[in-house]
Structures are given as C-alpha cells and as structure tokens.
Amino acid sequence: MGKTRNFKKIEDFAAGIITLHDEKQAKFDIWLVRAVATFMNAAAALIYLHDNLQARWDRLWMIIKYKLENKLYDLREAAQGQGRKILGHFTVILLTTIALVSVMSYSTGFEYYYNGRSLGYVKDQNQVTKILDLVSEQLSREHGYRINISEESDIEFKPIFILDKELDDIDTVLNRFTYMSDTRAEGYTIYVDGRATVTCKDMATAESVLQAVTDEYTKEKDNVIYKEVGFEEDVEIRKTNVRLKNISSYSEARKRILTGGSKEITYKIKKGDSIYGICEEYSITVDELKKNNPKLDIDMIHEGEELIITKASAAVSVRTVSQEKYAEKIEYKTKVVKNNSMYKGNSKVIQEGKNGKRVVTAKVIRVNGDKVSKTEISSKTITKPVTKIIEKGTKEPPKTAATGSLTNPVPGFSVTSYFGYRWGRLHEGVDLAGPVGTTVRSADGGRVVSAGWYGAYGICVEIDHENGMTTRYAHCNDTLVSAGERVYKGQAIALSGNTGRSTGPHLHFEVRVNGSVVDPFNYI
C-alpha cells in the first residue's frame, strides 16, 4: 500500500509538471525561436573565438556539458519517468545547438587583409599565417633586399560567411602576396636635417649614393688636393620599413639626391636678352619664371632689371676644403709723369703696361662646387708686370689750342643731308642749310691748313686741330682766315655760301680723325 501511495504522489507531481509545461509551451516556442536567431548572429563570432582561443573554448564547453548533465540529472530525479518529455525538449535544444554550431563552422571563414587592403578569403587563418615566412623569403629573393611581412602588424582577419565566396588555396594566397606593389620591405632611408629624401634597398647602396654625390664635387684635378670633404647638413642613414614601390634603385636615388633641392639666384637682364632665352638657359618654364616674379611683363623687359630664378640643386650641400695651385695675372700699374712743356689736356703714352704672372697656392672652400672663400697661403712671381707710363701736360694751353670737343660751326642752320651713303656713294659730312653770308666759326682751336678754292668743295677752309682731328668747311662764299694762321674755338673763319658743286646755299661740314671721315654729330 505504501508503494501504491508513493507512486500516486509521483503521478500527481508529474501531471502537474506536464500541465505547467503545456501552459508555457507557446511562450517557450517563441523564446526558442528568438534564442535560435540570437545564437545564429553570435555563432560566427563564437567560431572566431573558438579558432583563436581553442583551449579556453574547450574548458568552457566542458563546463557547459557538465552543467547540462547536472541539470538533466536533477530533472530526472525530480520528474523520473514523466520527466522524459521535458528531457526530450532539452535534448532537442541541445541537438539544435550542436547542429547550428556545425552549420556555422562549415559556413564561416575569414577575409584576410594586408596593411588594410583586402586580398581574398580563406577557411582557416593558418592558411595565411603559415606561409608568411615563405612569402617574405620569396619576395626578398626576387627584389634583392630584405622584405619582412609581420603577422602582428601587417595582417588582419575578419570572420565572414563564405557560402557565396570563392576561397583561396595556399598557392593562391602566396601569389596574392608576391604580386603586391605595396608590400612592406626593409629599406635604408637617407635623411637630410631630419627630412627623408630617398630610400635604398640596403646600407651599402645608400652609402654609395652619398659617395657618388661627394664624388660629383671632388673630381680629380691637377694641382688640387682635397683636405676636407663633408656635408653642410646633418646627413644620416636609418633602417626603415617602407612600401616596396618606394625603394629606389641606385641610379634613381643618386639622381634624386643630386637634383632634389632648389636654390634661388638673382639674374640681371643684359642687352639682347629675351625671356625665352633665359628660360632655356636655366631649364625652366615661363610659368615658373612668372611665379617667382609676379610683376614681370614678359613682353616688356629692360636691361638691368633683376629676375629671381629658382634653379634645381642637390638635396645636400657638399662642402670641400682644398689646397689649390693656380696661375694668376699681376695687374700692371699706371704711372703718370707730368710734362710742363705739354699743354693741359694732352697726354702721351711713353711706355705700354704689361701684366705679370704669378703662381698662387691657396686654401679654397667650396659648397657644391661654388667658391665660398679663398685664403692665399703663398705665391711665386713668374713674370714681373711692366708699369704703364703716361706723360700728361701741365702747361696752360693758348686760346688757339684744341679742347678735344667740337661746337656747331653754324648754330641755327637746319640739317638737309646727314653723314652716310646717298645716291650710291658716301656723303662724307653733314649739310647745314642757311642764308648766304652767315658767319662760319671754327669748331675748335687749331692751325689753318688751307683757305680758298678746293675743287668741288668750292671755297673751303680746312683746320688741323693737332690732336689727330681735322675739320673742313665747304661751299663758302668767302674766307676770313689764311693758311698757316692759328685760330681759336668759335673764331669766325668764313662766310657761308653756295660755291662749288652745290644745290643751294649751305655749309658742308666734315670731320676726319687720323685721316678717316667720321660722323660729325658724334663729336659735336
């Protein structure tokens, strides 16, 4: 009877549990759907956590299994046989969870990145990480310098669903890395005053580039001994990690160091210059010239105007200190000797000057080949200079002495014909038209050579100014002086007229220097 009563109590207890279960079934089903959806969203992250933290997941899974088994055991003890239905629900949940985990494990993978750039998709992370050393070795061998891809700093993984993705195998992963232009590589960067200028593949190449720059300004020359060679700036080589495409070859690096800087020079425009000729000389464009000279009018430049020109130069400044031996001329001196028998204003060279020659040894400092300073150490004279001696008159000249400058013999007369070629022949003077009988005056002091009729010149007066210059006054109407007479500057010597071969009243005025006709207006 006791057993019957106990069984009855168990039956009543189980019936109550089943009734409660039936009442909550609808709510439970809703909860189950939401739980499954939530679980699906978190499954990918759980798989990522599982792959990276396998030991922790195993321990967690063991705890979950242990707790589930304890819970099931408690339920079995409480509900015994009637609890099988409830156990069935939990079993369904567990099996569903395991199935979902299996499905998620099958349908999730990873997108892998190199320095923020997506390369492809893989099932497992180790498909990428286990070949990084091989990739680094292959790239280093192909490019000739050390390339190191770091799992910690260069590679990134993101978990994704891969059912619609094409997965990469190991060969494909290897190819994707080896054909990248932005692969990180070890390089050696040349810094100038803390500023990176160019990166080379190794220390030896960087040092060779700097040596090439110094060699550019220390070429072997006769009688030049370099005492010091160095850089004006703080130049150093540092080991760096850069993109593969930013590493320069030796020739590229050398060119960038030699032309990577700039300097401003001031150019003064000379007679005959043109904007385009200046630009061609300095290898710059007109736009570049205008940028440095905003007020420049390229259509109107003037001699003496200054331009600012930016010229390419080396990125570093090579400073050399050398001892140089060179020949140098010794300028001759000029000595003036007074002659009291010679008129003032007259002079005569009695001894021509001649430069001497000496050999100089000097300390010369240059920056990029441009001389900065020169200090003479010693010198030796090879040829002594010869002093130029000039004799100058101190005697007061007479009124009739030449002054060296000419005045217009007929002021106010108009020019009807200039010096130069006309009608196929040289017109050897200037024609000054004016009324007949106008006073003609001597252009400078001197001695009258002739005064009278002189062929086609008609009545003509010729004066020797005794300084290599003679003047003629032709087509006169009459003369007021005689041959041999001395005249002073501005003295009346004739009256203008229309004699000889003349087309009208005028004075033909001629000037000769050392026997050759010249344009009178160059001396008046």
Coordinates of C-alpha atoms in Angstrom, one line a residue:
M1 CA 0.0 0.0 0.0
G2 CA 2.9 2.3 0.9
K3 CA 4.4 1.8 -2.6
T4 CA 1.0 2.5 -4.2
R5 CA 0.6 5.8 -2.3
N6 CA 4.1 6.9 -3.2
F7 CA 3.6 6.1 -6.9
K8 CA 0.3 8.0 -6.8
K9 CA 2.1 11.1 -5.4
I10 CA 4.7 10.8 -8.2
E11 CA 2.0 10.6 -10.8
D12 CA 0.2 13.7 -9.4
F13 CA 3.6 15.6 -9.3
A14 CA 4.4 14.6 -12.9
A15 CA 0.9 15.5 -14.0
G16 CA 1.3 19.0 -12.5
I17 CA 4.6 19.4 -14.3
I18 CA 3.1 18.3 -17.6
T19 CA 0.2 20.7 -17.2
L20 CA 2.6 23.6 -16.4
H21 CA 4.6 22.6 -19.5
D22 CA 1.6 22.6 -21.7
E23 CA 0.6 26.1 -20.5
K24 CA 4.1 27.5 -21.1
Q25 CA 4.7 25.7 -24.4
A26 CA 3.6 28.6 -26.6
K27 CA 5.9 31.1 -24.8
F28 CA 8.7 28.6 -24.8
D29 CA 8.5 28.1 -28.5
I30 CA 8.6 31.9 -29.1
W31 CA 11.6 32.1 -26.7
L32 CA 13.3 29.2 -28.6
V33 CA 12.9 31.0 -32.0
R34 CA 14.4 34.2 -30.6
A35 CA 17.1 32.2 -28.9
V36 CA 18.0 30.4 -32.1
A37 CA 18.1 33.7 -34.1
T38 CA 20.3 35.3 -31.5
F39 CA 22.5 32.3 -31.5
M40 CA 22.8 32.4 -35.3
N41 CA 24.0 36.0 -35.1
A42 CA 26.6 35.2 -32.5
A43 CA 27.7 31.9 -34.0
A44 CA 30.3 33.5 -36.3
A45 CA 31.9 35.4 -33.5
L46 CA 31.9 32.2 -31.4
I47 CA 33.7 30.3 -34.1
Y48 CA 36.3 33.1 -34.4
L49 CA 36.8 32.9 -30.7
H50 CA 36.9 29.2 -30.9
D51 CA 39.7 29.2 -33.5
N52 CA 41.9 31.7 -31.7
L53 CA 41.2 30.6 -28.1
Q54 CA 40.8 26.9 -28.5
A55 CA 41.9 26.0 -25.0
R56 CA 39.5 28.4 -23.4
W57 CA 36.6 27.2 -25.6
D58 CA 37.4 23.6 -24.6
R59 CA 37.3 24.5 -21.0
L60 CA 34.0 26.5 -21.5
W61 CA 32.5 23.6 -23.4
M62 CA 33.4 21.2 -20.7
I63 CA 31.7 23.5 -18.1
I64 CA 28.6 23.8 -20.3
K65 CA 28.4 20.0 -20.7
Y66 CA 28.9 19.5 -17.0
K67 CA 26.2 21.9 -16.1
L68 CA 23.8 20.5 -18.7
E69 CA 24.4 17.0 -17.4
N70 CA 23.8 18.1 -13.8
K71 CA 20.6 19.9 -14.9
L72 CA 19.4 16.8 -16.7
Y73 CA 20.2 14.7 -13.7
D74 CA 18.3 17.0 -11.4
L75 CA 15.3 16.9 -13.7
R76 CA 15.4 13.2 -14.0
E77 CA 15.5 12.8 -10.2
A78 CA 12.6 15.3 -9.8
A79 CA 10.3 14.1 -12.6
Q80 CA 11.6 10.5 -13.1
G81 CA 9.7 8.7 -15.9
Q82 CA 7.3 11.6 -16.5
G83 CA 10.1 14.0 -17.0
R84 CA 11.1 12.3 -20.2
K85 CA 9.0 14.7 -22.2
I86 CA 10.8 17.7 -20.7
L87 CA 14.1 16.0 -21.2
G88 CA 13.2 15.5 -24.8
H89 CA 12.7 19.3 -25.2
F90 CA 16.2 20.0 -23.8
T91 CA 17.6 17.2 -25.9
V92 CA 16.1 18.9 -29.0
I93 CA 17.6 22.2 -27.9
L94 CA 21.0 20.7 -27.4
L95 CA 20.9 18.8 -30.7
T96 CA 19.7 22.0 -32.4
T97 CA 22.6 24.0 -30.9
I98 CA 25.1 21.4 -31.9
A99 CA 23.7 21.3 -35.4
L100 CA 23.8 25.1 -35.6
V101 CA 27.4 25.2 -34.4
S102 CA 28.3 22.6 -37.1
V103 CA 26.5 24.6 -39.8
M104 CA 28.1 27.8 -38.7
S105 CA 31.5 26.2 -38.5
Y106 CA 31.0 25.0 -42.1
S107 CA 29.7 28.2 -43.4
T108 CA 32.1 30.7 -41.8
G109 CA 35.6 31.7 -42.8
F110 CA 37.9 34.7 -42.9
E111 CA 38.6 37.7 -45.1
Y112 CA 42.3 38.4 -44.9
Y113 CA 43.9 41.9 -45.2
Y114 CA 47.5 43.2 -45.8
N115 CA 48.0 46.7 -44.4
G116 CA 44.3 47.4 -44.7
R117 CA 44.0 46.1 -48.2
S118 CA 41.7 43.1 -48.7
L119 CA 43.4 40.2 -50.6
G120 CA 40.9 37.3 -50.5
Y121 CA 39.0 34.7 -48.4
V122 CA 40.3 31.6 -46.6
K123 CA 38.7 28.9 -44.5
D124 CA 41.4 28.9 -41.8
Q125 CA 43.7 31.7 -40.7
N126 CA 46.7 29.4 -40.6
Q127 CA 46.4 29.1 -44.4
V128 CA 47.8 32.7 -44.4
T129 CA 50.0 32.8 -41.3
K130 CA 51.9 29.6 -42.0
I131 CA 53.2 30.9 -45.4
L132 CA 54.3 34.4 -44.3
D133 CA 57.9 33.4 -43.9
L134 CA 57.8 31.8 -47.3
V135 CA 56.3 34.9 -48.9
S136 CA 59.0 37.1 -47.2
E137 CA 61.8 34.9 -48.4
Q138 CA 60.5 34.7 -52.0
L139 CA 59.9 38.5 -52.2
S140 CA 63.4 39.1 -50.8
R141 CA 64.9 36.8 -53.3
E142 CA 63.1 38.4 -56.3
H143 CA 63.8 42.0 -55.3
G144 CA 67.3 41.6 -53.9
Y145 CA 66.7 43.1 -50.5
R146 CA 65.1 42.1 -47.2
I147 CA 61.3 42.0 -47.1
N148 CA 59.6 41.0 -43.9
I149 CA 55.8 40.6 -43.6
S150 CA 54.7 40.6 -39.9
E151 CA 51.6 38.7 -38.7
E152 CA 51.1 41.1 -35.8
S153 CA 51.4 44.5 -37.6
D154 CA 50.7 43.8 -41.3
I155 CA 48.0 41.0 -41.4
E156 CA 44.3 41.3 -40.3
F157 CA 41.4 38.8 -40.3
K158 CA 37.7 39.4 -40.3
P159 CA 35.2 36.5 -39.8
I160 CA 32.5 36.2 -42.6
F161 CA 30.0 33.8 -44.2
I162 CA 31.7 32.1 -47.0
L163 CA 29.0 30.1 -48.7
D164 CA 28.9 32.6 -51.6
K165 CA 32.7 33.2 -51.6
E166 CA 35.5 31.7 -53.6
L167 CA 38.1 30.5 -51.2
D168 CA 41.9 30.8 -51.8
D169 CA 44.1 27.9 -51.5
I170 CA 47.7 28.2 -50.3
D171 CA 49.2 28.7 -53.8
T172 CA 46.7 31.5 -54.5
V173 CA 47.5 33.2 -51.1
L174 CA 51.2 33.0 -52.0
N175 CA 50.6 34.6 -55.4
R176 CA 48.4 37.4 -54.0
F177 CA 51.2 38.4 -51.6
T178 CA 54.1 38.2 -54.1
Y179 CA 52.3 40.3 -56.8
M180 CA 51.5 43.2 -54.5
S181 CA 53.2 46.6 -55.2
D182 CA 52.5 47.9 -51.7
T183 CA 54.3 45.1 -49.8
R184 CA 56.3 46.4 -46.8
A185 CA 60.0 46.0 -47.0
E186 CA 63.1 46.8 -45.1
G187 CA 64.9 49.8 -46.5
Y188 CA 67.6 52.3 -45.7
T189 CA 66.5 55.9 -45.9
I190 CA 68.8 58.9 -46.3
Y191 CA 67.7 61.7 -44.0
V192 CA 68.9 65.3 -44.5
D193 CA 68.4 67.5 -41.5
G194 CA 65.7 65.0 -40.3
R195 CA 63.9 65.0 -43.6
A196 CA 63.6 61.8 -45.5
T197 CA 64.9 62.2 -49.1
V198 CA 65.2 58.7 -50.7
T199 CA 65.2 55.1 -49.6
C200 CA 67.6 52.4 -50.9
K201 CA 67.5 48.6 -50.6
D202 CA 70.5 48.3 -48.3
M203 CA 73.1 50.2 -46.3
A204 CA 75.7 49.7 -49.0
T205 CA 73.6 51.2 -51.7
A206 CA 72.7 54.3 -49.6
E207 CA 76.3 54.8 -48.7
S208 CA 77.2 54.5 -52.4
V209 CA 74.7 57.2 -53.3
L210 CA 76.1 59.6 -50.8
Q211 CA 79.6 58.8 -52.0
A212 CA 78.5 59.5 -55.6
V213 CA 77.3 62.9 -54.5
T214 CA 80.6 63.8 -52.9
D215 CA 82.5 62.4 -55.9
E216 CA 80.5 64.8 -58.1
Y217 CA 82.2 67.8 -56.4
T218 CA 85.6 66.2 -55.8
K219 CA 86.7 65.2 -59.2
E220 CA 90.4 64.8 -59.7
K221 CA 92.0 68.0 -60.9
D222 CA 95.6 68.9 -61.5
N223 CA 97.1 71.0 -58.6
V224 CA 94.1 70.4 -56.4
I225 CA 94.4 68.5 -53.1
Y226 CA 91.2 67.9 -51.1
K227 CA 91.8 68.3 -47.3
E228 CA 88.2 68.0 -46.1
V229 CA 85.0 66.7 -47.7
G230 CA 81.7 66.6 -45.9
F231 CA 78.1 67.7 -45.8
E232 CA 76.8 71.1 -44.7
E233 CA 73.6 69.5 -43.4
D234 CA 73.1 66.7 -40.8
V235 CA 73.0 63.6 -43.1
E236 CA 72.3 60.1 -41.7
I237 CA 71.1 56.7 -42.9
R238 CA 68.3 55.0 -41.0
K239 CA 66.9 51.5 -41.3
T240 CA 63.1 51.9 -42.1
N241 CA 60.1 49.8 -43.1
V242 CA 58.5 51.2 -46.2
R243 CA 56.4 50.1 -49.2
L244 CA 58.3 48.1 -51.7
K245 CA 57.4 50.6 -54.5
N246 CA 59.1 53.4 -52.6
I247 CA 62.5 51.8 -52.6
S248 CA 64.7 53.5 -55.3
S249 CA 67.4 51.9 -57.4
Y250 CA 70.9 53.3 -57.1
S251 CA 70.6 55.5 -60.3
E252 CA 67.2 56.8 -59.2
A253 CA 68.4 57.6 -55.7
R254 CA 71.6 59.3 -57.0
K255 CA 69.5 61.5 -59.4
R256 CA 67.1 62.5 -56.6
I257 CA 69.9 63.4 -54.2
L258 CA 71.7 65.5 -56.9
T259 CA 68.6 67.3 -58.2
G260 CA 66.1 67.1 -55.3
G261 CA 66.8 70.5 -53.9
S262 CA 66.5 74.1 -55.2
K263 CA 68.1 77.4 -54.8
E264 CA 67.3 81.0 -55.7
I265 CA 69.6 83.1 -57.9
T266 CA 69.3 86.7 -59.0
Y267 CA 69.7 87.3 -62.7
K268 CA 70.3 90.8 -64.1
I269 CA 68.9 91.2 -67.6
K270 CA 71.5 92.1 -70.2
K271 CA 71.2 93.8 -73.6
G272 CA 69.9 91.3 -76.2
D273 CA 68.3 89.0 -73.6
S274 CA 64.8 87.5 -74.1
I275 CA 62.5 85.8 -71.6
Y276 CA 62.5 82.6 -73.7
G277 CA 66.3 82.6 -73.9
I278 CA 66.7 83.0 -70.2
C279 CA 64.2 80.2 -69.5
E280 CA 66.1 77.9 -71.9
E281 CA 69.4 78.7 -70.3
Y282 CA 68.2 77.8 -66.8
S283 CA 65.9 74.9 -67.9
I284 CA 62.7 76.4 -66.5
T285 CA 59.3 77.3 -68.0
V286 CA 57.9 80.8 -68.5
D287 CA 55.2 80.0 -65.9
E288 CA 57.8 79.0 -63.4
L289 CA 59.7 82.3 -64.0
K290 CA 56.4 84.3 -63.7
K291 CA 55.6 82.5 -60.4
N292 CA 58.9 83.8 -58.9
N293 CA 58.4 87.2 -60.5
P294 CA 54.7 88.1 -60.3
K295 CA 55.2 91.7 -61.5
L296 CA 57.1 90.5 -64.6
D297 CA 55.8 91.7 -68.0
I298 CA 57.2 89.1 -70.4
D299 CA 56.5 91.3 -73.4
M300 CA 58.5 94.2 -72.0
I301 CA 61.8 93.6 -70.2
H302 CA 64.5 96.1 -69.6
E303 CA 68.3 95.9 -69.4
G304 CA 69.4 95.9 -65.8
E305 CA 66.1 94.6 -64.5
E306 CA 66.6 91.7 -61.9
L307 CA 64.8 88.4 -62.0
I308 CA 64.5 85.7 -59.3
I309 CA 65.2 82.3 -60.7
T310 CA 64.6 79.0 -58.8
K311 CA 67.2 76.5 -60.0
A312 CA 67.4 72.8 -59.2
S313 CA 70.3 71.9 -57.0
A314 CA 71.4 68.9 -54.9
A315 CA 69.4 67.9 -51.9
V316 CA 72.5 68.0 -49.8
S317 CA 75.3 70.6 -49.8
V318 CA 78.8 69.1 -50.2
R319 CA 81.4 71.3 -48.5
T320 CA 85.0 70.9 -49.7
V321 CA 88.2 72.4 -48.3
S322 CA 91.1 72.1 -50.8
Q323 CA 94.6 73.3 -51.4
E324 CA 94.8 74.6 -54.9
K325 CA 97.7 75.9 -57.0
Y326 CA 96.9 78.1 -60.0
A327 CA 98.4 80.8 -62.2
E328 CA 97.2 84.4 -61.8
K329 CA 98.0 87.6 -63.6
I330 CA 99.5 90.5 -61.8
E331 CA 97.8 93.7 -63.0
Y332 CA 100.3 96.3 -64.2
K333 CA 100.3 99.7 -62.5
T334 CA 100.0 103.1 -64.3
K335 CA 102.4 105.9 -63.6
V336 CA 101.6 109.5 -64.7
V337 CA 104.6 111.8 -65.5
K338 CA 104.0 115.5 -65.6
N339 CA 105.3 117.4 -68.7
N340 CA 105.4 121.2 -68.3
S341 CA 106.1 121.6 -72.0
M342 CA 102.9 119.8 -73.0
Y343 CA 99.6 121.6 -72.9
K344 CA 97.0 120.6 -70.3
G345 CA 94.5 118.1 -71.6
N346 CA 97.2 116.5 -73.8
S347 CA 98.8 113.2 -72.9
K348 CA 101.2 110.6 -74.4
V349 CA 102.0 107.0 -73.5
I350 CA 105.7 106.7 -73.3
Q351 CA 105.7 103.1 -72.0
E352 CA 103.0 100.5 -72.6
G353 CA 101.9 98.5 -69.5
K354 CA 102.1 94.7 -69.4
N355 CA 100.6 92.3 -66.9
G356 CA 102.8 90.0 -65.0
K357 CA 102.2 86.4 -63.9
R358 CA 102.5 84.5 -60.6
V359 CA 101.7 81.1 -59.2
V360 CA 99.4 81.1 -56.1
T361 CA 98.8 78.4 -53.5
A362 CA 95.6 78.9 -51.7
K363 CA 93.1 77.3 -49.3
V364 CA 89.7 77.3 -51.1
I365 CA 86.3 76.4 -49.6
R366 CA 83.5 75.4 -51.9
V367 CA 79.9 74.4 -51.5
N368 CA 78.6 72.2 -54.3
G369 CA 81.4 73.4 -56.4
D370 CA 80.7 77.2 -55.9
K371 CA 83.6 79.1 -54.3
V372 CA 82.7 80.4 -50.9
S373 CA 86.1 81.7 -49.7
K374 CA 89.8 81.8 -50.7
T375 CA 92.8 82.3 -48.4
E376 CA 96.2 82.8 -50.0
I377 CA 98.9 80.6 -48.5
S378 CA 101.9 81.5 -50.7
S379 CA 102.7 82.9 -54.1
K380 CA 105.7 83.0 -56.5
T381 CA 106.1 85.6 -59.2
I382 CA 107.0 84.2 -62.7
T383 CA 106.9 87.4 -64.7
K384 CA 107.0 90.9 -63.2
P385 CA 104.5 93.4 -64.6
V386 CA 105.6 96.4 -66.6
T387 CA 104.4 99.7 -65.4
K388 CA 102.5 101.9 -67.9
I389 CA 103.9 105.4 -68.1
I390 CA 101.7 108.3 -69.3
E391 CA 103.0 111.7 -69.9
K392 CA 100.5 114.5 -69.2
G393 CA 100.8 118.1 -70.0
T394 CA 100.7 120.8 -67.3
K395 CA 101.3 123.8 -69.4
E396 CA 98.4 126.2 -69.8
P397 CA 97.2 125.9 -73.4
P398 CA 96.9 129.0 -75.7
K399 CA 93.5 130.2 -76.7
T400 CA 94.1 128.6 -80.1
A401 CA 94.8 125.1 -78.7
A402 CA 92.3 122.4 -79.3
T403 CA 90.0 121.4 -76.5
G404 CA 89.1 117.9 -77.9
S405 CA 85.4 118.7 -78.3
L406 CA 83.7 120.4 -81.2
T407 CA 80.9 123.0 -81.5
N408 CA 78.4 123.5 -84.3
P409 CA 80.1 125.9 -86.8
V410 CA 76.7 127.4 -87.9
P411 CA 74.3 127.2 -84.9
G412 CA 70.7 127.5 -86.1
F413 CA 71.2 126.1 -89.6
S414 CA 68.9 123.1 -90.4
V415 CA 70.3 119.7 -91.5
T416 CA 69.4 118.9 -95.1
S417 CA 71.7 115.8 -95.5
Y418 CA 73.3 113.6 -92.9
F419 CA 76.6 111.7 -92.9
G420 CA 76.3 108.3 -94.8
Y421 CA 75.6 106.8 -98.1
R422 CA 73.4 108.6 -100.6
W423 CA 72.9 108.2 -104.3
G424 CA 75.3 105.2 -104.3
R425 CA 78.2 107.0 -102.7
L426 CA 79.3 108.1 -99.2
H427 CA 78.4 111.6 -98.2
E428 CA 81.4 112.4 -96.0
G429 CA 79.9 115.1 -93.9
V430 CA 76.7 116.9 -93.0
D431 CA 74.9 119.7 -94.9
L432 CA 73.7 122.6 -92.9
A433 CA 71.4 124.9 -94.9
G434 CA 71.3 128.7 -94.2
P435 CA 71.4 132.1 -95.8
V436 CA 74.5 133.2 -97.8
G437 CA 76.9 135.4 -95.9
T438 CA 76.2 133.8 -92.4
T439 CA 79.4 133.7 -90.2
V440 CA 81.1 130.2 -90.1
R441 CA 83.0 129.6 -86.9
S442 CA 85.9 127.2 -86.1
A443 CA 84.6 124.1 -84.3
D444 CA 87.8 124.0 -82.2
G445 CA 91.2 125.6 -81.8
G446 CA 94.0 124.8 -84.3
R447 CA 96.0 125.8 -87.4
V448 CA 94.5 126.7 -90.7
V449 CA 95.9 124.2 -93.3
S450 CA 94.2 125.8 -96.4
A451 CA 91.7 128.6 -97.2
G452 CA 90.5 129.1 -100.7
W453 CA 89.1 127.3 -103.7
Y454 CA 89.2 123.5 -103.4
G455 CA 87.6 121.8 -106.5
A456 CA 84.0 120.5 -105.9
Y457 CA 84.2 121.9 -102.3
G458 CA 84.2 125.4 -103.8
I459 CA 85.6 127.9 -101.3
C460 CA 86.8 125.8 -98.4
V461 CA 88.7 126.2 -95.1
E462 CA 90.5 123.2 -93.5
I463 CA 91.8 123.3 -89.9
D464 CA 94.2 120.9 -88.3
H465 CA 93.4 120.7 -84.6
E466 CA 96.8 119.0 -83.9
N467 CA 95.2 116.1 -81.9
G468 CA 94.6 113.8 -84.8
M469 CA 91.4 115.6 -85.9
T470 CA 90.9 117.9 -88.8
T471 CA 87.7 119.8 -89.9
R472 CA 86.6 121.1 -93.3
Y473 CA 84.1 124.0 -94.0
A474 CA 83.0 123.9 -97.7
H475 CA 80.8 125.8 -100.3
C476 CA 81.7 129.1 -98.5
N477 CA 81.1 132.5 -100.1
D478 CA 84.4 133.9 -98.7
T479 CA 87.2 133.1 -96.2
L480 CA 88.2 135.2 -93.2
V481 CA 91.5 133.5 -92.4
S482 CA 94.6 132.4 -94.3
A483 CA 96.7 129.2 -94.4
G484 CA 99.1 129.0 -91.5
E485 CA 97.1 131.2 -89.3
R486 CA 96.2 129.9 -85.8
V487 CA 92.5 130.1 -84.8
Y488 CA 90.7 129.6 -81.5
K489 CA 87.4 127.8 -80.9
G490 CA 84.4 129.8 -82.1
Q491 CA 86.5 132.2 -84.1
A492 CA 85.0 133.5 -87.4
I493 CA 86.8 131.8 -90.3
A494 CA 84.4 132.2 -93.3
L495 CA 81.0 133.3 -94.7
S496 CA 78.6 130.6 -95.8
G497 CA 77.7 130.4 -99.5
N498 CA 76.8 128.3 -102.5
T499 CA 80.1 127.7 -104.3
G500 CA 81.5 124.5 -105.9
R501 CA 79.2 121.5 -106.6
S502 CA 76.3 122.8 -104.6
T503 CA 72.5 122.6 -105.0
G504 CA 71.7 125.6 -102.8
P505 CA 73.1 127.8 -100.0
H506 CA 74.5 125.6 -97.2
L507 CA 77.7 124.7 -95.3
H508 CA 79.2 121.2 -95.9
F509 CA 80.9 120.3 -92.6
E510 CA 83.4 117.4 -92.5
V511 CA 85.4 115.8 -89.7
R512 CA 88.4 113.5 -90.0
V513 CA 90.1 111.5 -87.2
N514 CA 93.5 110.2 -88.1
G515 CA 92.7 110.7 -91.8
S516 CA 89.3 108.8 -91.8
V517 CA 86.0 110.6 -92.2
V518 CA 83.6 110.2 -89.3
D519 CA 80.1 111.4 -88.4
P520 CA 80.4 115.0 -87.1
F521 CA 77.4 114.6 -84.8
N522 CA 79.4 112.0 -82.8
Y523 CA 81.7 114.8 -81.7
I524 CA 79.6 117.9 -81.5

